[in-house]
Coordinates of C-alpha atoms in Angstrom, one line a residue:
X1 CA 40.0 51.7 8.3
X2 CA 37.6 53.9 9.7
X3 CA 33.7 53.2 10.9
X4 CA 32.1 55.3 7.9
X5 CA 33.8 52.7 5.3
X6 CA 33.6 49.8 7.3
X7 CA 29.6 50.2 8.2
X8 CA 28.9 50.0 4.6
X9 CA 30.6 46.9 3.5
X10 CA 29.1 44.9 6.9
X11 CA 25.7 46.3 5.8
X12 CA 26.5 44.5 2.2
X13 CA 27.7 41.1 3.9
X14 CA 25.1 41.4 6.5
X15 CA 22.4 41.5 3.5
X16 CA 24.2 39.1 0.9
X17 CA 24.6 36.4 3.5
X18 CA 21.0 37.1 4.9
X19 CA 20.1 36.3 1.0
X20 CA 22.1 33.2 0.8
X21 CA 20.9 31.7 3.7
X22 CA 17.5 32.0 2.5
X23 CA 17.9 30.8 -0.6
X24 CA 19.5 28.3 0.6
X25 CA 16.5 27.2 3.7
X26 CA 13.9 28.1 0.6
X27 CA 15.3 24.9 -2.1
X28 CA 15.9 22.6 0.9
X29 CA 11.8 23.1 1.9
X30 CA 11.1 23.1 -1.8
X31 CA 13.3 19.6 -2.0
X32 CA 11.3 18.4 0.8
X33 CA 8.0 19.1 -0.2
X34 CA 9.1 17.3 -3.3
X35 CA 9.5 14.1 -0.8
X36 CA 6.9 14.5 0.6
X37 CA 4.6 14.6 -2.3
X38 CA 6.3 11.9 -4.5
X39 CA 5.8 9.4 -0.9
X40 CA 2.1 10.4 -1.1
X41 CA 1.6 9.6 -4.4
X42 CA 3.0 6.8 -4.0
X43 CA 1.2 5.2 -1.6
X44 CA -1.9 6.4 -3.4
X45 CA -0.9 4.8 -6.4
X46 CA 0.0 1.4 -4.1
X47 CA -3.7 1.7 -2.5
X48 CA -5.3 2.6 -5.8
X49 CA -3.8 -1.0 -7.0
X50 CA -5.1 -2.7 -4.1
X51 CA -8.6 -1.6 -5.0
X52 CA -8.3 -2.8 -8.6
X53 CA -7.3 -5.9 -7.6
X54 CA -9.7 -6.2 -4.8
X55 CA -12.5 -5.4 -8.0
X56 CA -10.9 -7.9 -10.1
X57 CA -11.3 -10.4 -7.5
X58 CA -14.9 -9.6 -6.7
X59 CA -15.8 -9.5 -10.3
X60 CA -14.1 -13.4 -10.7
X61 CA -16.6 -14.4 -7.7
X62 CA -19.2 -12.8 -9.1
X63 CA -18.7 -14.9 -12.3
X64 CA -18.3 -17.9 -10.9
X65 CA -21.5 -17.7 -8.9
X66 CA -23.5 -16.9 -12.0
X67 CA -22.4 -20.1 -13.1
X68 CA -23.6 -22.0 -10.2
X69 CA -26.9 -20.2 -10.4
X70 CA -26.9 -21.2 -14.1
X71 CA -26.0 -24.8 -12.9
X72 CA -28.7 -24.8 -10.2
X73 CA -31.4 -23.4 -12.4
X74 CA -30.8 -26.3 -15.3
X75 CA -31.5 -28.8 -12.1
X76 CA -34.2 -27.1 -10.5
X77 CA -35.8 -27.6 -14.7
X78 CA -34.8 -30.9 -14.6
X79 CA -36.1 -31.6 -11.1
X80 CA -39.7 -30.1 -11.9
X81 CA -39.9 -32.4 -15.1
X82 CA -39.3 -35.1 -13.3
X83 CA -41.8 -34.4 -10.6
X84 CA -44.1 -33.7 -13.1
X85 CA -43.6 -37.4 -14.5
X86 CA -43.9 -38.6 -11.3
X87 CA -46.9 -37.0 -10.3
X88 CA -48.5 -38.2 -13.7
X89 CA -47.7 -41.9 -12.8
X90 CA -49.1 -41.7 -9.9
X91 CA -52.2 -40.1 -11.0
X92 CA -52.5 -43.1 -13.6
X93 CA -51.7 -45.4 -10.4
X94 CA -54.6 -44.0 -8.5
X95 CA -57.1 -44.2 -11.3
X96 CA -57.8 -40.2 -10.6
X97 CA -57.3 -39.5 -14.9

């Protein structure tokens, strides 16, 4: 064969090759990327969960301590009637009426 043919058909290889190599180096970045995105969502999505159930949690405490407020505040009521009794017996007890 001689170099005029030959130059040609390496030229072709050369190029063909050169295109299969980066198609192939451009789907293996692409299929990494892909990783790489699917990881981080998925550790947003695990974080995002955390923080719900961090909010569930507070909003539980926060319930419960409204009851004990409600619980405190009935005795506190209860506690100022009674003193008020109190302090009317001893009024009566000291004559001051």
């Amino acid at each position: 064969m001689d170099l005029d043919l030959m130059t040609p058909i390496i030229t072709v290889i050369a190029t063909l090759s050169g295109i299969t190599l980066g198609w192939m180096g451009r789907s293996r970045t692409v299929r990494n990327d892909i990783v790489q995105q699917a990881s981080a969502d998925a550790i947003q999505k695990v974080d995002v969960e955390y923080i719900k159930r961090g909010v569930d949690d507070i909003r539980a405490e926060q319930r419960s301590q409204g009851k004990e407020i409600e619980k405190l505040s009935e005795r506190v009521t209860r506690v100022e009637e009674s003193s008020k009794q109190a302090h009317k017996r001893i009024d009566r007890l000291d004559g001051s009426e």
